[in-house]
Structure formats: C-alpha cells, structure tokens
XYZ file of C-alpha atoms in Angstrom:
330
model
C 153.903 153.552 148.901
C 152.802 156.923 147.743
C 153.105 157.858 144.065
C 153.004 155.218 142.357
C 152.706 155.196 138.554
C 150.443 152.772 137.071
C 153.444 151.215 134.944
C 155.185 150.350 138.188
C 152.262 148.948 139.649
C 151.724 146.465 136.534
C 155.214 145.651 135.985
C 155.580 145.334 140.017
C 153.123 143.326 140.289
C 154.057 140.836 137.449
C 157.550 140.630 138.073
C 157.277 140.227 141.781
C 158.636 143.265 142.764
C 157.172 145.940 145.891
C 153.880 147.766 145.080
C 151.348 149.555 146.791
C 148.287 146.843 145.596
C 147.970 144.798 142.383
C 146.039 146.867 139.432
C 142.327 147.130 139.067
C 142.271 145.870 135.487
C 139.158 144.359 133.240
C 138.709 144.422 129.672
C 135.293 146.981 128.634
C 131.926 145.497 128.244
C 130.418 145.315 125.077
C 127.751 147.746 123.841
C 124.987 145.202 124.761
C 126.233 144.964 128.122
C 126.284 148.512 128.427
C 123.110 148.876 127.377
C 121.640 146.106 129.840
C 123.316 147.958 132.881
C 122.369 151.532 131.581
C 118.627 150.138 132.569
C 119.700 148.193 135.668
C 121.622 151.711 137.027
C 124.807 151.840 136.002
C 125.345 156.240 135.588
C 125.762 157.161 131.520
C 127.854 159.869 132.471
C 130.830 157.647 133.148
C 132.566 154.926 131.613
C 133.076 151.652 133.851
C 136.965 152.328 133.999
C 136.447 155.595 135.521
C 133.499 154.625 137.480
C 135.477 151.230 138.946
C 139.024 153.225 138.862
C 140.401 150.563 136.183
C 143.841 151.002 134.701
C 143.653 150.686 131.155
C 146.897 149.106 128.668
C 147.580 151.548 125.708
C 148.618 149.529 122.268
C 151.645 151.237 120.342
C 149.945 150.666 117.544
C 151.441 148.190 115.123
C 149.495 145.985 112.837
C 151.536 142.980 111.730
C 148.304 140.820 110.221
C 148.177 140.433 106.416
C 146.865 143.000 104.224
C 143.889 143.623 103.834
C 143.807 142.959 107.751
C 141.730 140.832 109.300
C 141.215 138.556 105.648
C 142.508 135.862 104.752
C 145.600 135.497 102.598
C 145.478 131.905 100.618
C 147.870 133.011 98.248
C 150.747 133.216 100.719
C 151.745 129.569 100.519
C 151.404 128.781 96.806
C 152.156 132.038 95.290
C 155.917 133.582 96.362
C 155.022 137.249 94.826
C 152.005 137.540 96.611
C 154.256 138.133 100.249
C 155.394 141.695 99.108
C 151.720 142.723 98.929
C 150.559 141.249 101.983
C 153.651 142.000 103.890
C 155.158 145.225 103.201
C 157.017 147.267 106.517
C 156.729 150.637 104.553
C 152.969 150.453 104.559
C 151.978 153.408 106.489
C 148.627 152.129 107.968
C 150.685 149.623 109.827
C 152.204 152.145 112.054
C 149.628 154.474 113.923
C 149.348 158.197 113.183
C 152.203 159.907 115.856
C 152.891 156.869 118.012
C 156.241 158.365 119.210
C 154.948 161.159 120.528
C 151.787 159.362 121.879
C 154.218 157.197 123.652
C 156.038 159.146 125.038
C 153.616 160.928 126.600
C 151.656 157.771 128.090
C 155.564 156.969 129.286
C 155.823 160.416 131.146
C 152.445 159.853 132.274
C 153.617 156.152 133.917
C 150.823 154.298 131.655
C 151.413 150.938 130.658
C 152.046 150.254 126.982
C 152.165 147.107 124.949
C 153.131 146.197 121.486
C 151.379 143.210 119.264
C 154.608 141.017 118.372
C 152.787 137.959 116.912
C 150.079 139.513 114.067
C 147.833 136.643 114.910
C 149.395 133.589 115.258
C 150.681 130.279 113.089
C 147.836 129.750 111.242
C 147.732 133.547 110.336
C 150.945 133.342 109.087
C 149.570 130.603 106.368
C 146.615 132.431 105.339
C 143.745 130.959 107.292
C 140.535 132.536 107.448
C 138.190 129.788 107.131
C 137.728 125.853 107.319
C 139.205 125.476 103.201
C 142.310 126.897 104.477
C 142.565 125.259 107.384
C 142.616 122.307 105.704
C 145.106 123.759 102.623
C 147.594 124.613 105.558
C 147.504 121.277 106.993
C 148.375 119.761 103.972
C 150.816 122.172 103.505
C 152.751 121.608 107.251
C 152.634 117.785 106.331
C 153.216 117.592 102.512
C 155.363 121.140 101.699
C 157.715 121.742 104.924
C 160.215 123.079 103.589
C 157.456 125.995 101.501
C 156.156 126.407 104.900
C 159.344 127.047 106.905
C 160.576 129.380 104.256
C 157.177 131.324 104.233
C 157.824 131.462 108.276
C 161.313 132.877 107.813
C 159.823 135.990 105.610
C 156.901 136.676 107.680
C 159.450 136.664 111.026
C 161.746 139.090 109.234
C 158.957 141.039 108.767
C 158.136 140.898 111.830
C 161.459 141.712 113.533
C 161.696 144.778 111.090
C 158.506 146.206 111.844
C 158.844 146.015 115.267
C 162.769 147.749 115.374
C 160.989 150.558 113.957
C 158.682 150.603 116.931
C 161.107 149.155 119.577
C 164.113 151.819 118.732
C 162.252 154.718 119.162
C 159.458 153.898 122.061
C 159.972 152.155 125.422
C 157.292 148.972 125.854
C 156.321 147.521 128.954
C 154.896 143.696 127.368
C 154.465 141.891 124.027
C 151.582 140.207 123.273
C 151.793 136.995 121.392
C 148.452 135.456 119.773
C 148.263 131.823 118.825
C 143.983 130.979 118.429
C 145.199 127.266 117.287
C 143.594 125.247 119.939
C 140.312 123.522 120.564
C 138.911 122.993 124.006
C 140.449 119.429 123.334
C 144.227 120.020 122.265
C 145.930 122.181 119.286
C 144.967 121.534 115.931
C 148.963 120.506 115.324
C 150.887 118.184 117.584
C 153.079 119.733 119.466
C 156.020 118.490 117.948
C 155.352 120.175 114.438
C 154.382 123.242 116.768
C 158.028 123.093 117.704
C 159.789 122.995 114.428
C 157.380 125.407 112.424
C 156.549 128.033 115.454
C 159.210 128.111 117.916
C 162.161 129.422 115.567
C 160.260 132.277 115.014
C 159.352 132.768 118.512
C 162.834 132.782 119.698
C 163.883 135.584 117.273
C 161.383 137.760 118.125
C 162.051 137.269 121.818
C 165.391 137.997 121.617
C 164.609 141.120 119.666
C 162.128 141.867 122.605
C 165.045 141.068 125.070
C 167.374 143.397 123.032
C 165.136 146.476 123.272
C 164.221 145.493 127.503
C 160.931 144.876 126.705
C 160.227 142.784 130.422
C 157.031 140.870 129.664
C 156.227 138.740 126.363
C 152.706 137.508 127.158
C 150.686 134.947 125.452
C 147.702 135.759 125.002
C 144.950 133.716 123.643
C 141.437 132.609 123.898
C 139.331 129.265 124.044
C 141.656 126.630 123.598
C 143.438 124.240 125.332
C 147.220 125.014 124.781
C 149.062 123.117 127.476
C 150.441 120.933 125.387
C 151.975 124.192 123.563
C 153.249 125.857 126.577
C 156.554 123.878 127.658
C 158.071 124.995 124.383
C 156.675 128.761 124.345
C 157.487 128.530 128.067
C 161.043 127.838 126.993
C 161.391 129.613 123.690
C 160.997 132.991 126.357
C 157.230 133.511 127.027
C 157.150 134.606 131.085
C 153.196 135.474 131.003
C 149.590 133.781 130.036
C 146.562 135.995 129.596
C 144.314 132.860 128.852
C 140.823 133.873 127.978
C 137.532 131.389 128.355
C 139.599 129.625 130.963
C 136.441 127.174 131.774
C 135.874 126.009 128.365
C 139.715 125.641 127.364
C 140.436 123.477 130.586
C 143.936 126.372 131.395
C 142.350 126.638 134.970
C 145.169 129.378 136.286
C 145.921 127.063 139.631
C 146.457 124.620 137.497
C 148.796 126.159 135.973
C 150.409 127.683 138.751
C 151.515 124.337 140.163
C 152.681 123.045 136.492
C 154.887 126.227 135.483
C 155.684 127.664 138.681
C 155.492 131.909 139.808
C 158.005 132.432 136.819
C 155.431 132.629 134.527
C 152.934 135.639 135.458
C 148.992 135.238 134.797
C 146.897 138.189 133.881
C 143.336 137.177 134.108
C 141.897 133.808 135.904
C 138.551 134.204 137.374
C 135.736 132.577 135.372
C 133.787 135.025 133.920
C 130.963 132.676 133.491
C 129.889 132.992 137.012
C 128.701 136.635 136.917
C 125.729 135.153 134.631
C 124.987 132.599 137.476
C 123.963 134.528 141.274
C 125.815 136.257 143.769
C 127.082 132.891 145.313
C 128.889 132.360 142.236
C 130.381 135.094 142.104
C 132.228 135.324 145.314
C 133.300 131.177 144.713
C 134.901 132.248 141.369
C 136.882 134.899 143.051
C 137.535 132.968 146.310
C 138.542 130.063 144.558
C 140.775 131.403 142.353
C 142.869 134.623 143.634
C 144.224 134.477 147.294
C 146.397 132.047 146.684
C 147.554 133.330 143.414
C 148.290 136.419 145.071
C 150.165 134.862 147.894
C 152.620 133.051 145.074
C 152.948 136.221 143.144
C 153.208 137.784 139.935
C 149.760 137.616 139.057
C 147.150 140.383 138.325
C 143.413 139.157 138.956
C 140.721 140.078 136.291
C 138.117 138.308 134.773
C 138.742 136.143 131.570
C 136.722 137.695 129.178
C 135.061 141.097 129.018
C 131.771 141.099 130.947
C 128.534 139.512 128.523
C 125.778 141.243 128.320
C 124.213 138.155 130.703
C 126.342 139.638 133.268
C 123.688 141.496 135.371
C 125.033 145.163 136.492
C 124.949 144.268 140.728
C 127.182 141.167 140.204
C 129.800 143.146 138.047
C 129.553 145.628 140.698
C 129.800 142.707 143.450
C 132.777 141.048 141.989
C 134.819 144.494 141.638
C 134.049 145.135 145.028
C 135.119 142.066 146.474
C 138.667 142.640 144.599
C 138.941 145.638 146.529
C 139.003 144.184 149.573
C 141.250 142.035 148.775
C 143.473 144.627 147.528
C 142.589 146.926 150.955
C 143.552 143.387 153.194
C 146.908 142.788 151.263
C-alpha cells in the first residue's frame, strides 16, 4: 500500500480497516532519560522520533481544566459565582494561538490530531487538588447530590461549547477522555455513583463528538484500576483505552481483550517496566503481549509509559527493533 498518510494508518489500524503496518508510536523520554542515553550513544543530533521513525499525535489545543490550570478550584462546589471565573469559553488562553490554520495544515499533511474532551476528569470537575479536597468532594457526592449534579451540568455545557468552537471549524481524528480516579485497588467511588454523577456528562459529549465524526473517543488514564468503571464508559460511547502503568493498575491489555472484545481499540500495552530489567525481559514483555493483539485487531502496540530514565539506551533500542519485525512479518 503505497502512500499512505499517517492519519490513515492510525485510524486504519484502530478501526480495523486495511493498512500498510500498524504505527511506530511511543510517548518522548524525559530529559533524564535523554541525558542517560546521550552517554550510553544515543546521536544528539536527532530526536528519538526521527531517529526510531515515530509518528507523533498533534493536540488541537484546547484547555478545558479550571483556571488557573493545573490548581485546584475548592470554591467550585460551595461558592455558585466562583464557576464564571474558573470556567469562562471566551478566555483566549484556552484556545491555542492559530489552531485552524495549524490544523489544517497537519490535515493536508495526513497527521493525526486529537482534541482533550474531558479537562481532567470527575474529581477535576469538583476542585480536587489535594487530599482536603478529596475528602470535601466525597462528602459532597454523598451529602450534596443534587449541588454536585448541578455543578456537573455547568462544567459539561462548558465543555460542549468549547469544544463546538473547535469541532466546527477543524476535523479531529480522537478525543481523549481523562479520569485519574482509581487506585491500583478499585476507584475511589463505587461504580454506581460513577454512573449517576459521570456518565450523563459523558454521553453528551460523545454525542457531540459523534455529531462532528470525530471516530475515536479514547480513555486515557494512568495507574489505576478502572475496570469496574469501564462497562458504563464502554457503553456511554468510549471505543478506545490508552491505559498507562498497566502492571501496577492490574488493566493487563489481554485481559481486557477477552472482557470487552476487538470493539474497543488499545493504544499502548507492553509493560514498560521491563526495559529497566535485561534484554530477556524485554523481548517477554513484547512477546507476551502483542501478536495476538495484533491478530484480533484494532490495536496499536507502544509502551505504557514514556521510557524512565532506568531504561538503559540498548534495550529501548532492542524493544523498537523487535516491533519492527513484527511490523516487516505482518
């Protein structure tokens, strides 16, 4: 198949349709790691996506957190006025500097592109940004429902109207979805009141997402154990997991394979744990874990974290190579 675009390659791939090879996908190392493989070999002169010939996703560029991003909010659930200020869709730094022309370029250019359609998650939504409001959102889900359902309501309208903005005017190829609400034992909320808080929301912004042909809506999350949350997203219109720390959060990918079936697609999978360990290691995680993935589709193998700066440079290099075999076999 000559000519391929890397769009059609990553929607191909996840959607189970014809394509040359899956993509050669990773998230970048860190600056440690860099630095540790800088002395073990690895040329300065290039980065490691254009040294390993990695695709790369492009973000839109919406931010949908609270303002000030990336701090918490604890007035959002006992203080109505204080929504407008953390929640306003006029707020230029929300949208990124000429994102319609940057997209459509990347579209001409047949790069994939992805939009954030979540800002961070349930718990973001009530303000949380450390173990006091934690525990003032608990109380909240159990003792003020109704405050809590009505502060959902605003923040999903917000949601849906920043993201027409984005969706009318740019084409997207997936929506991630971030919900960090998990331990590596179970969700911090049963799943139950996961259902009647979360889900509502979910299934308005999916069908927004359907609206505008966006073909992937991909949870994405990282070192918890959400199956007990998944049946619901599954069903609320989630059709891909990008599961980070996949050891520690017990979301092995065959695992679930044979619970949800090749409907849902999986980005992601092999333990990047084993990298740190030897060279045996590295070909079991691999081994273990992709074939048969492959063989039932709609699933693009990477590691499940970006490579640790334990990660020595030759097994990086070992593991990438043994993908592309793979990918040369079919």
């Amino acid at each position: 198949m000559g000519g391929i675009t890397q769009r059609q390659r990553f929607l191909g791939t996840l959607l189970g349709d014809d394509t040359d090879r899956f993509p050669f996908f990773d998230l970048e190392p860190d600056e440690d790691t860099l630095r540790r493989w800088y002395q073990e070999g690895f040329p300065r002169q290039k980065s490691v996506s254009k040294h390993f010939n990695l695709e790369a996703h492009h973000s839109v560029g919406l931010m949908l957190r609270s303002y000030p991003f990336y701090q918490k909010a604890p007035g959002l659930l006992y203080d109505q006025s204080s929504f407008k200020r953390h929640y306003n869709p006029d707020q230029p730094s929300r949208y990124a500097r000429g994102f319609v022309k940057k997209c459509e370029r990347l579209h001409r250019e047949g790069r994939v592109l992805y939009v954030d359609a979540s800002g961070g998650g349930l718990l973001q939504m009530l303000g949380v940004g450390d173990w006091d409001s934690l525990l003032s959102a608990c109380f909240a889900l159990i003792k003020k429902p109704q405050v809590v359902e009505d502060l959902f309501k605003r923040t999903t309208n917000f949601y849906c109207d920043c993201l027409e903005r984005v969706l009318s005017k740019v084409s997207i190829d997936y929506a991630s979805f971030y919900e960090p609400i998990a331990s590596n034992i179970a969700p911090v909320i049963s799943p139950a009141m996961f259902e009647r808080f979360a889900i509502p929301g979910y299934k308005k912004v999916i069908d927004l997402l359907k609206k505008y042909r966006v073909p992937l809506r991909i949870l994405c999350t990282t070192g918890g154990d959400l199956t007990s949350l998944l049946p619901s997203l599954i069903d609320a219109g989630i059709n891909g997991l990008w599961i980070s720390n996949i050891r520690s959060a017990g979301m092995e990918y065959p695992k679930l394979r044979r619970q949800f079936g090749s409907g849902v697609a999986l980005i992601g999978g092999i333990d990047s744990t084993a990298l740190a360990r030897d060279k045996a290691a590295v070909r079991k995680a691999v081994e273990e874990t992709v074939p048969a993935l492959l063989e039932s589709g709609h699933y693009l193998p990477c590691l499940d974290d970006r490579p640790r700066s334990n990660v020595p440079f030759a097994h990086y290099r070992l593991y990438r190579h043994i993908l592309e075999e793979i990918a040369r076999k079919g």
